[in-house]
XYZ file of C-alpha atoms in Angstrom:
656
model
C 74.646 140.995 97.839
C 74.899 137.239 98.628
C 71.753 135.059 99.139
C 70.551 134.656 102.735
C 71.432 130.901 102.723
C 75.147 131.779 102.273
C 75.360 134.403 104.985
C 77.250 133.506 108.251
C 75.818 134.634 111.538
C 77.958 134.508 114.568
C 76.033 134.106 117.839
C 78.149 135.127 120.855
C 76.332 134.160 124.146
C 77.430 132.344 127.244
C 74.019 130.964 127.903
C 73.278 127.667 126.314
C 69.547 127.983 126.323
C 69.796 131.412 124.647
C 72.236 130.317 122.034
C 69.928 127.330 121.192
C 66.916 129.559 120.950
C 68.788 132.049 118.672
C 70.108 129.221 116.557
C 66.733 127.640 116.170
C 65.330 131.112 115.058
C 68.034 131.601 112.381
C 69.368 128.322 111.147
C 66.840 127.625 108.550
C 67.746 130.848 106.791
C 71.419 131.513 107.592
C 74.611 129.642 108.298
C 75.015 129.924 112.065
C 78.271 129.808 114.062
C 78.450 129.956 117.851
C 80.909 131.321 120.460
C 80.469 131.141 124.284
C 82.959 133.788 125.177
C 84.715 136.929 123.948
C 87.974 135.022 123.276
C 86.231 132.383 121.152
C 84.444 135.143 119.250
C 87.645 136.893 118.481
C 89.366 133.735 117.289
C 86.404 132.941 114.890
C 86.424 136.571 113.457
C 90.292 136.182 112.765
C 89.775 133.041 110.710
C 86.317 133.328 109.174
C 84.282 135.871 107.139
C 81.393 136.736 109.303
C 78.411 138.656 107.793
C 76.793 139.625 111.058
C 77.441 139.081 114.926
C 74.576 138.633 117.348
C 76.335 139.626 120.631
C 74.866 139.260 124.071
C 76.033 142.000 126.464
C 76.928 139.676 129.357
C 79.806 137.171 128.593
C 81.776 134.852 130.881
C 84.985 136.622 130.182
C 83.847 140.216 129.715
C 80.910 142.309 128.511
C 79.823 142.767 124.938
C 81.081 146.365 124.573
C 84.578 145.316 125.240
C 84.302 142.595 122.567
C 82.701 145.127 120.151
C 85.758 147.292 120.604
C 88.037 144.257 120.074
C 86.399 143.272 116.866
C 86.669 146.773 115.440
C 90.400 146.897 116.490
C 91.020 143.522 114.663
C 88.860 144.000 111.506
C 88.843 147.851 111.409
C 86.514 149.113 108.789
C 85.834 145.576 107.549
C 84.208 144.501 110.734
C 80.654 142.900 110.201
C 77.422 144.630 111.475
C 76.763 143.863 115.200
C 73.371 143.534 116.890
C 73.672 143.853 120.614
C 71.246 141.963 122.905
C 70.650 143.597 126.337
C 68.489 142.874 129.319
C 65.229 144.679 130.161
C 65.973 148.305 131.436
C 69.410 148.441 129.832
C 68.710 151.169 127.438
C 71.858 153.030 128.446
C 74.041 149.998 127.451
C 72.223 149.887 124.051
C 72.848 153.595 123.484
C 76.585 153.001 124.278
C 76.634 150.107 121.865
C 75.202 152.235 119.171
C 77.684 154.889 119.687
C 80.596 152.362 119.579
C 79.427 151.069 116.221
C 76.775 148.487 116.766
C 74.150 148.396 113.919
C 71.034 147.699 116.187
C 70.080 146.337 119.583
C 67.357 143.907 120.893
C 65.904 143.435 124.364
C 66.350 139.848 125.239
C 62.833 139.460 126.676
C 61.254 140.742 123.573
C 63.228 138.532 121.055
C 60.941 136.366 118.835
C 61.900 134.548 115.579
C 60.268 137.284 113.511
C 61.871 140.151 115.587
C 65.293 138.526 115.377
C 65.127 137.634 111.626
C 63.958 141.139 110.861
C 66.676 142.822 112.812
C 69.393 140.656 111.204
C 68.148 141.348 107.806
C 67.864 145.066 108.480
C 71.267 145.298 109.867
C 72.917 143.445 107.049
C 70.988 145.658 104.451
C 71.967 148.917 106.375
C 75.612 147.835 106.569
C 75.582 146.960 102.759
C 73.910 150.370 101.959
C 76.594 152.178 104.079
C 79.398 150.315 102.186
C 77.798 151.173 98.871
C 77.446 154.843 99.822
C 81.070 154.970 101.001
C 82.134 153.513 97.705
C 79.995 155.980 95.787
C 81.465 158.808 97.691
C 84.933 157.614 96.933
C 84.139 157.419 93.236
C 82.566 160.904 93.520
C 85.718 162.172 95.243
C 87.882 160.592 92.501
C 85.829 162.221 89.798
C 86.233 165.616 91.538
C 90.035 164.972 91.742
C 89.956 164.399 87.881
C 88.112 167.671 87.499
C 90.415 169.511 89.869
C 93.545 168.350 88.001
C 92.016 169.352 84.610
C 91.049 172.890 85.812
C 94.559 173.407 87.368
C 96.048 172.522 83.929
C 94.055 175.219 82.049
C 96.542 178.141 81.134
C 94.265 180.842 82.660
C 92.120 181.688 85.569
C 89.056 179.383 85.720
C 86.233 180.681 88.051
C 82.587 180.401 88.872
C 80.988 183.721 89.861
C 77.608 183.868 91.680
C 75.495 186.633 90.298
C 73.196 186.728 93.414
C 75.854 186.753 96.113
C 78.321 188.733 93.887
C 81.268 186.594 94.779
C 83.480 183.792 93.465
C 82.351 180.427 94.521
C 85.349 178.744 92.874
C 88.617 179.807 91.382
C 91.574 177.676 90.318
C 95.166 178.185 91.511
C 96.186 179.961 88.219
C 95.158 183.063 90.065
C 98.293 182.688 92.188
C 100.620 182.537 89.148
C 98.996 185.482 87.402
C 98.039 187.780 90.200
C 99.875 186.587 93.346
C 96.691 185.827 95.385
C 95.795 182.443 96.626
C 92.326 180.964 95.913
C 91.473 181.319 99.618
C 92.349 184.918 99.631
C 90.033 185.663 96.731
C 87.247 183.654 98.528
C 87.655 185.821 101.664
C 87.047 188.924 99.570
C 83.437 187.925 99.248
C 81.148 190.363 97.616
C 84.118 192.908 97.502
C 86.113 190.864 95.053
C 85.328 192.848 91.968
C 85.780 196.331 93.598
C 89.077 195.140 95.176
C 90.577 193.574 91.980
C 89.174 195.400 88.851
C 90.289 198.817 87.806
C 87.780 201.477 88.666
C 87.340 202.570 84.979
C 86.746 199.033 84.023
C 84.506 198.287 86.952
C 81.984 200.813 85.638
C 81.498 198.551 82.620
C 80.918 195.429 84.661
C 77.171 195.800 85.355
C 76.280 196.201 81.688
C 78.500 193.205 80.932
C 76.659 191.083 83.572
C 73.283 192.263 82.400
C 73.782 190.283 79.222
C 73.350 186.931 81.072
C 69.839 187.674 81.942
C 68.725 186.769 78.519
C 71.663 184.547 77.504
C 71.425 181.113 76.002
C 73.331 178.211 77.534
C 75.728 178.120 74.633
C 76.132 181.926 74.424
C 79.820 183.173 75.148
C 80.431 186.683 76.359
C 83.792 188.363 76.141
C 85.192 191.127 78.282
C 88.526 192.899 78.675
C 89.546 194.625 81.821
C 92.461 195.359 84.179
C 93.057 193.711 87.573
C 95.468 194.512 90.249
C 97.961 191.987 91.358
C 99.271 191.409 94.888
C 102.188 193.886 94.287
C 99.698 196.662 93.219
C 100.409 196.562 89.425
C 97.595 196.693 86.950
C 97.425 193.628 84.447
C 95.163 193.492 81.447
C 92.905 190.349 81.097
C 90.554 188.919 78.488
C 87.716 186.751 79.727
C 85.190 184.414 78.074
C 82.097 183.559 80.114
C 79.003 181.405 79.788
C 75.892 180.840 82.005
C 76.808 177.914 84.256
C 73.819 177.489 86.654
C 70.141 178.703 86.574
C 67.567 179.375 89.294
C 64.292 177.491 89.034
C 62.722 180.305 87.066
C 65.385 179.991 84.469
C 67.430 183.049 85.316
C 71.185 182.519 85.392
C 72.560 182.833 88.937
C 76.046 181.596 88.243
C 78.553 182.108 85.312
C 81.564 180.089 84.342
C 84.619 181.964 82.985
C 88.237 181.694 81.830
C 90.485 184.740 82.071
C 93.796 184.924 80.263
C 96.391 187.586 80.677
C 96.930 189.922 77.481
C 99.520 192.326 78.929
C 101.816 191.756 75.955
C 99.158 192.438 73.479
C 97.942 195.582 75.254
C 101.549 196.904 75.433
C 101.904 196.370 71.688
C 98.621 198.198 71.112
C 99.558 201.137 73.373
C 102.982 201.299 71.553
C 101.418 201.441 68.243
C 98.889 204.012 69.238
C 101.744 206.362 70.420
C 103.756 205.844 67.279
C 100.914 206.228 64.865
C 99.924 209.486 66.527
C 102.964 211.085 64.834
C 101.500 210.388 61.411
C 97.883 211.251 62.047
C 97.796 214.924 61.687
C 99.695 214.888 58.327
C 97.768 211.928 56.972
C 94.361 213.601 57.914
C 95.412 216.636 55.821
C 95.938 214.616 52.630
C 93.415 211.776 53.343
C 95.846 209.063 52.280
C 97.696 206.290 53.993
C 101.132 206.997 55.400
C 103.091 203.968 56.535
C 106.619 203.117 57.872
C 108.374 199.768 57.530
C 111.143 198.657 59.613
C 113.313 196.281 57.576
C 115.171 194.919 60.556
C 112.147 193.638 62.408
C 109.466 193.567 59.689
C 107.264 195.705 61.839
C 104.767 198.238 60.070
C 103.076 201.185 61.332
C 100.232 202.726 59.524
C 98.010 205.811 60.004
C 94.190 205.860 60.130
C 94.247 206.700 56.332
C 94.266 202.969 56.007
C 90.539 203.143 56.630
C 90.009 205.669 53.739
C 91.880 203.275 51.451
C 90.711 199.782 52.195
C 88.203 200.124 55.086
C 90.473 198.661 57.899
C 91.347 200.487 61.097
C 95.019 200.324 61.887
C 94.327 198.189 64.917
C 92.555 195.708 62.726
C 95.593 195.164 60.513
C 98.610 193.005 61.345
C 101.750 195.151 61.669
C 103.518 193.321 58.848
C 104.239 193.799 55.156
C 102.799 190.302 54.461
C 99.265 191.581 55.624
C 99.227 194.347 52.944
C 100.634 191.937 50.357
C 97.711 189.601 50.906
C 95.328 192.405 49.909
C 97.122 192.960 46.521
C 95.299 191.527 43.449
C 96.960 188.210 42.466
C 97.553 189.434 38.898
C 99.257 192.570 40.075
C 101.284 190.685 42.643
C 102.470 188.210 40.068
C 103.658 191.045 37.809
C 106.172 192.147 40.461
C 109.781 190.845 39.667
C 111.105 190.311 43.156
C 114.660 189.747 41.946
C 114.562 193.055 40.011
C 113.069 194.893 42.987
C 115.730 193.617 45.271
C 118.456 194.684 42.799
C 116.903 198.126 42.600
C 116.903 198.496 46.394
C 120.718 198.646 46.231
C 120.833 201.955 44.393
C 117.426 203.544 44.174
C 115.887 205.343 47.100
C 112.416 206.162 45.654
C 109.730 203.847 44.218
C 106.288 204.342 42.695
C 103.660 201.658 42.128
C 100.216 201.447 40.850
C 98.147 198.342 41.645
C 94.859 196.977 43.116
C 94.196 196.180 46.687
C 91.213 194.335 48.124
C 88.849 196.574 50.300
C 87.364 195.198 53.561
C 84.018 194.993 51.783
C 85.421 192.664 49.119
C 85.880 194.826 46.106
C 89.208 195.980 44.716
C 90.483 199.641 44.528
C 93.307 201.089 42.547
C 96.092 202.724 44.626
C 99.081 204.830 43.763
C 102.001 204.066 46.200
C 105.161 206.050 46.459
C 107.895 205.638 49.100
C 111.334 206.518 50.078
C 114.178 204.238 51.365
C 116.183 205.156 54.597
C 119.648 203.655 54.744
C 122.233 203.062 57.399
C 125.895 204.184 57.330
C 126.725 201.099 55.307
C 124.127 201.997 52.709
C 121.900 199.140 53.676
C 118.055 199.758 53.644
C 116.712 199.882 57.252
C 113.374 201.652 56.785
C 110.849 202.627 54.268
C 108.369 205.497 54.505
C 105.613 205.709 52.049
C 102.247 207.230 51.058
C 99.344 205.299 49.463
C 96.459 207.152 47.815
C 93.161 205.915 46.308
C 93.161 206.378 42.524
C 90.212 204.054 41.785
C 88.738 206.661 39.421
C 91.473 205.760 37.010
C 88.522 201.871 37.832
C 89.046 198.354 36.167
C 85.923 196.997 34.437
C 82.729 196.839 36.540
C 82.321 193.142 35.643
C 85.773 192.337 36.969
C 85.077 194.039 40.274
C 81.791 192.133 40.804
C 83.614 188.838 40.039
C 86.366 189.651 42.541
C 83.829 190.719 45.159
C 82.128 187.389 44.845
C 85.375 185.543 45.377
C 86.133 187.503 48.438
C 82.668 186.973 49.881
C 83.187 183.193 49.552
C 86.526 183.383 51.283
C 85.039 185.512 54.128
C 82.296 183.123 54.609
C 84.628 180.221 54.950
C 86.579 182.103 57.620
C 83.535 182.995 59.463
C 82.392 179.302 59.363
C 85.682 178.293 60.935
C 85.158 180.834 63.747
C 81.707 179.529 64.384
C 83.070 176.035 64.590
C 85.580 177.111 67.206
C 82.904 178.828 69.269
C 80.412 175.887 69.022
C 83.236 173.637 70.204
C 83.912 175.773 73.269
C 80.258 175.868 74.033
C 79.943 171.989 73.646
C 82.935 171.432 76.003
C 81.340 173.562 78.743
C 78.000 171.859 78.241
C 79.526 168.228 78.205
C 81.723 168.860 81.269
C 78.700 170.386 83.137
C 75.929 167.883 82.309
C 77.279 164.800 83.994
C 78.585 166.882 86.920
C 75.092 168.383 87.509
C 73.662 164.895 87.736
C 76.317 163.649 90.031
C 76.014 166.568 92.430
C 72.257 166.470 92.306
C 71.873 162.838 93.299
C 74.622 163.176 95.825
C 72.962 166.092 97.605
C 69.580 164.204 97.504
C 71.173 161.048 99.080
C 72.804 163.198 101.773
C 69.608 165.094 102.472
C 67.030 162.355 102.607
C 66.593 158.630 103.110
C 65.204 156.651 100.204
C 64.158 153.042 99.637
C 66.784 150.518 98.266
C 65.518 150.726 94.723
C 65.721 154.504 94.588
C 69.261 154.374 96.123
C 70.329 151.769 93.622
C 69.045 153.849 90.797
C 70.775 156.951 92.099
C 74.080 155.028 92.462
C 73.739 153.642 88.912
C 73.106 157.290 87.673
C 76.152 158.674 89.512
C 78.363 155.858 88.320
C 77.214 156.196 84.742
C 77.717 159.987 84.687
C 81.080 159.771 86.442
C 82.145 157.231 83.755
C 80.853 159.531 80.997
C 82.849 162.481 82.382
C 85.938 160.366 82.875
C 85.697 159.241 79.206
C 85.167 162.884 78.089
C 88.323 163.917 79.953
C 90.326 160.942 78.670
C 89.222 161.912 75.030
C 90.267 165.554 75.671
C 93.667 164.290 77.228
C 94.168 162.022 74.188
C 93.549 164.836 71.791
C 95.974 167.012 73.778
C 98.599 164.257 73.507
C 97.935 163.894 69.853
C 98.465 167.588 69.227
C 101.751 167.605 71.219
C 102.822 164.367 69.682
C 102.978 162.600 73.118
C 100.328 159.904 72.551
C 102.242 156.527 72.861
C 101.317 152.875 72.417
C 102.952 149.822 73.724
C 103.455 147.346 70.773
C 103.523 143.542 71.352
C 102.207 140.472 69.574
C 98.382 140.378 70.385
C 95.591 138.201 69.179
C 92.994 140.429 67.380
C 89.971 138.180 67.655
C 89.455 138.354 71.412
C 90.041 142.101 71.298
C 87.142 142.438 68.776
C 84.928 140.098 70.859
C 85.605 142.188 74.031
C 84.677 145.323 72.131
C 81.410 143.874 70.960
C 80.590 142.729 74.523
C 81.236 146.363 75.599
C 78.350 147.655 73.453
C 76.062 144.605 73.551
C 73.757 146.048 76.269
C 73.393 149.351 74.359
C 72.491 147.373 71.163
C 69.958 145.308 73.010
C 68.381 148.332 74.421
C 67.677 149.506 70.877
C 66.794 146.026 69.652
C 69.708 146.045 67.308
C 71.068 142.695 65.943
C 74.913 142.866 66.527
C 76.845 139.922 64.934
C 80.522 138.991 64.420
C 81.306 137.270 61.067
C 84.492 135.540 60.220
C 85.572 135.005 56.749
C 86.311 131.403 55.562
C 90.069 131.922 55.553
C 89.877 132.588 59.402
C 88.880 129.419 61.200
C 87.334 129.820 64.653
C 90.426 128.330 66.367
C 93.089 130.333 64.576
C 94.758 133.164 66.173
C 95.088 136.544 64.307
C 98.352 138.043 65.421
C 99.244 141.579 65.003
C 101.855 143.997 66.538
C 99.643 146.245 68.674
C 98.600 147.723 71.950
C 95.520 145.544 73.063
C 93.998 148.459 75.163
C 94.300 151.013 72.454
C 93.043 148.573 69.683
C 89.936 147.808 71.810
C 89.396 151.635 72.172
C 89.329 151.909 68.322
C 86.878 149.012 67.790
C 84.684 150.141 70.776
C 84.592 153.648 69.375
C 83.460 152.369 66.017
C 80.821 150.088 67.536
C 79.578 152.880 69.867
C 79.068 155.220 66.846
C 77.338 152.439 64.962
C 74.844 151.792 67.797
C 74.323 155.568 68.353
C 73.481 156.208 64.618
C 71.465 153.093 63.895
C 67.633 153.279 64.551
C 65.858 150.779 66.719
C 65.531 147.339 65.077
C 68.529 147.852 62.770
C 71.562 145.573 62.113
C 75.314 145.863 62.834
C 77.754 143.438 61.497
C 81.449 143.193 62.434
C 83.412 141.384 59.619
C 86.854 139.984 60.467
C 89.023 138.508 57.793
C 92.117 138.733 55.534
C 92.187 141.551 53.009
C 91.209 140.417 49.502
C 93.834 142.541 47.856
C 96.679 141.680 50.300
C 97.075 138.493 52.291
C 99.392 140.225 54.929
C 96.694 142.541 55.987
C 93.736 141.821 58.350
C 90.529 143.786 58.115
C 87.971 144.661 60.712
C 84.760 146.163 59.119
C 81.957 147.677 61.206
C 78.844 147.825 58.918
C 75.587 149.367 60.071
C 72.126 150.236 58.667
C 71.941 153.612 60.351
C 71.759 157.262 59.196
C 74.796 157.122 56.921
C 77.093 160.043 56.065
C 76.468 162.824 53.664
C 78.950 162.784 50.714
C 80.019 166.325 51.554
C 80.959 165.473 55.129
C 82.578 162.127 54.359
C 86.105 163.571 53.696
C 85.977 165.242 57.183
C 84.600 162.562 59.306
C 87.957 161.804 60.979
C 88.913 165.454 61.497
C 89.247 166.648 65.060
C 86.012 168.272 66.404
C 84.258 167.365 63.134
C 80.502 167.073 63.440
C 78.026 166.743 60.656
C 74.902 168.931 60.458
C 71.316 168.451 59.137
C 68.631 165.885 59.729
C 70.191 163.395 57.388
C 73.672 163.369 58.921
C 75.161 162.184 62.078
C 73.975 163.937 65.258
C 75.884 166.519 67.165
C 76.259 164.546 70.458
C 79.705 164.732 72.116
C 82.806 166.541 71.050
C 83.478 164.779 67.696
C 86.851 163.342 69.054
C 86.330 159.670 68.943
C 87.012 159.153 65.216
C 90.016 161.465 65.192
C 91.420 159.567 68.098
C 90.674 156.223 66.438
C 92.537 157.315 63.197
C 95.488 158.494 65.115
C 95.737 155.189 67.125
C 95.384 153.074 63.931
C 98.185 155.060 62.171
C 100.390 154.527 65.283
C 99.811 150.751 64.538
C 100.899 151.339 60.970
C 97.369 150.653 59.827
C 94.604 152.639 58.050
C 90.953 153.452 58.740
C 88.519 154.357 56.027
C 84.860 155.408 56.116
C 82.270 154.548 53.367
C 78.608 155.455 53.003
C 76.252 155.469 50.087
C 74.656 158.499 51.504
C 72.070 159.646 53.934
C 69.988 156.913 55.656
C 71.863 154.311 53.731
C 74.088 153.150 56.433
C 77.948 153.410 56.823
C 80.910 151.050 56.950
C 84.232 151.780 58.845
C 87.064 149.572 57.935
C 90.371 149.111 59.874
C 93.305 147.539 58.159
C 96.323 146.216 60.197
C 99.506 144.343 59.151
C 99.543 140.685 60.224
C 102.634 139.307 61.971
C 104.324 137.200 59.266
C 105.276 133.558 60.208
């Protein structure tokens, strides 16, 4: 807000004595302009920026209410606050003025210097607060529009279900594509939404599924498969993943967030396999071995439940391919197979027998005896193979060999489980990171609508809303950048740019955050780069600034209070055609084991001595991709935990 001495007050009054009185009350604190009629006031409003109008109701060429409407018509939403002055007993006129948009009114006989100055200040402050609130609401609406576009882009049904009211409080428009209902139709179903949509047999399992949320952690994901009826009356299979979204004051979840995806194709395959395998089960149960059928034209494999007796897998756990079984064969036995000779035998031989080792689900190897018969078409080409596999482990390899192989399998399984955990953790982090700033925004917005606060509290609330909206916007932008990277659609606009001001702007972006932690942040130029010399590279200035800002933000985040961050800008020692930007901090450092993965998507270090798990782990992955699009490189170095880290970006200079 401007200082009072620069604010312009327009006094509109046809009485010379009253104008003189008001001018004397206000002129030592404000810039005072005067008009004696409505027409003069309108002309002044058309040509000058007025901060407040002090308007007498009685004017030579009309009343103040007509002038008020005229000012609103000319300036629309930009009209200044108006304080109406009425005579004694003119309360009805004051009420009409307030209804038409006046900020306040004064009774002429009661106007003193103090009353007038207080009314003017209050009207200006109230108008400014209304303007700030409108701007904040617009920013909130824009943030909500971002979220809406994001939810509509999700390839599944995104919904929020209220456990207490037993109804959906939100659902995206993918429901229309997948089930044929509009979101409005689903909302109208109210508490009948589950009985109306979910298959009766699956509905019986819903209470047990929902009861899990009573003791659920915020990051705990629950899965559920069920059938829903579409608008045409057909049943469709869905797989849903749900997390606790909102809790009541006592900590009990009262809303859940879920994503449901259609799995009709998978279910149809499962049902088809079940019907086909049923033909083999009776015979297989009698002999306790595995019976299988391979379709050479499609590569599809059907197996009986004897698979469990051999290697511990149920048929539904196995991929219906030959490759899945080959992956279980011991590497030594697989290497001993001469594929060329086998293909040659397929031309003339219809029966085969093999003895080899396969890996059990528990990790050890078992010896099997496999015999099969080839089925041919009218051209004598193999089209199917039907076989029988029996466990002949008693005929055993050495125990030591089994133990060694078991240990190797355990290590491989642990690695796979770690990958699955990483995926689940990322999904939980995404839901948390999207929800946290939104909760803060909605919380303050509701408080501001429900109560009146002092200016300091309102300012703090607006700052909190803006900061969280920016954080959510940045999170969405990072997710969109990662999506563009994966699809190969992330583009940059290359042009000759001066690197020095880009680096300086990035430093300015994080200067306040560094000062808050009392971190010394410096830019050092090497001797070969004088202060006045331009450093020209072919690049996208916005994206290059994004890279440097990401590196500096990480440096500030992981550097303790009182630390140091140095940005080095100079020509590479090993190549005069390369410029280097190095960000060196005295922070937590990077563990040697994690260092090779620091630029991987969603990579986050673990442990007390490593980088924290704040955020999604996208910034460095995006930075590396952007640097590579500039034909440059980025490298991370760290002596180890608590010894700081250095990130170096190398870019080709434009040659003269």
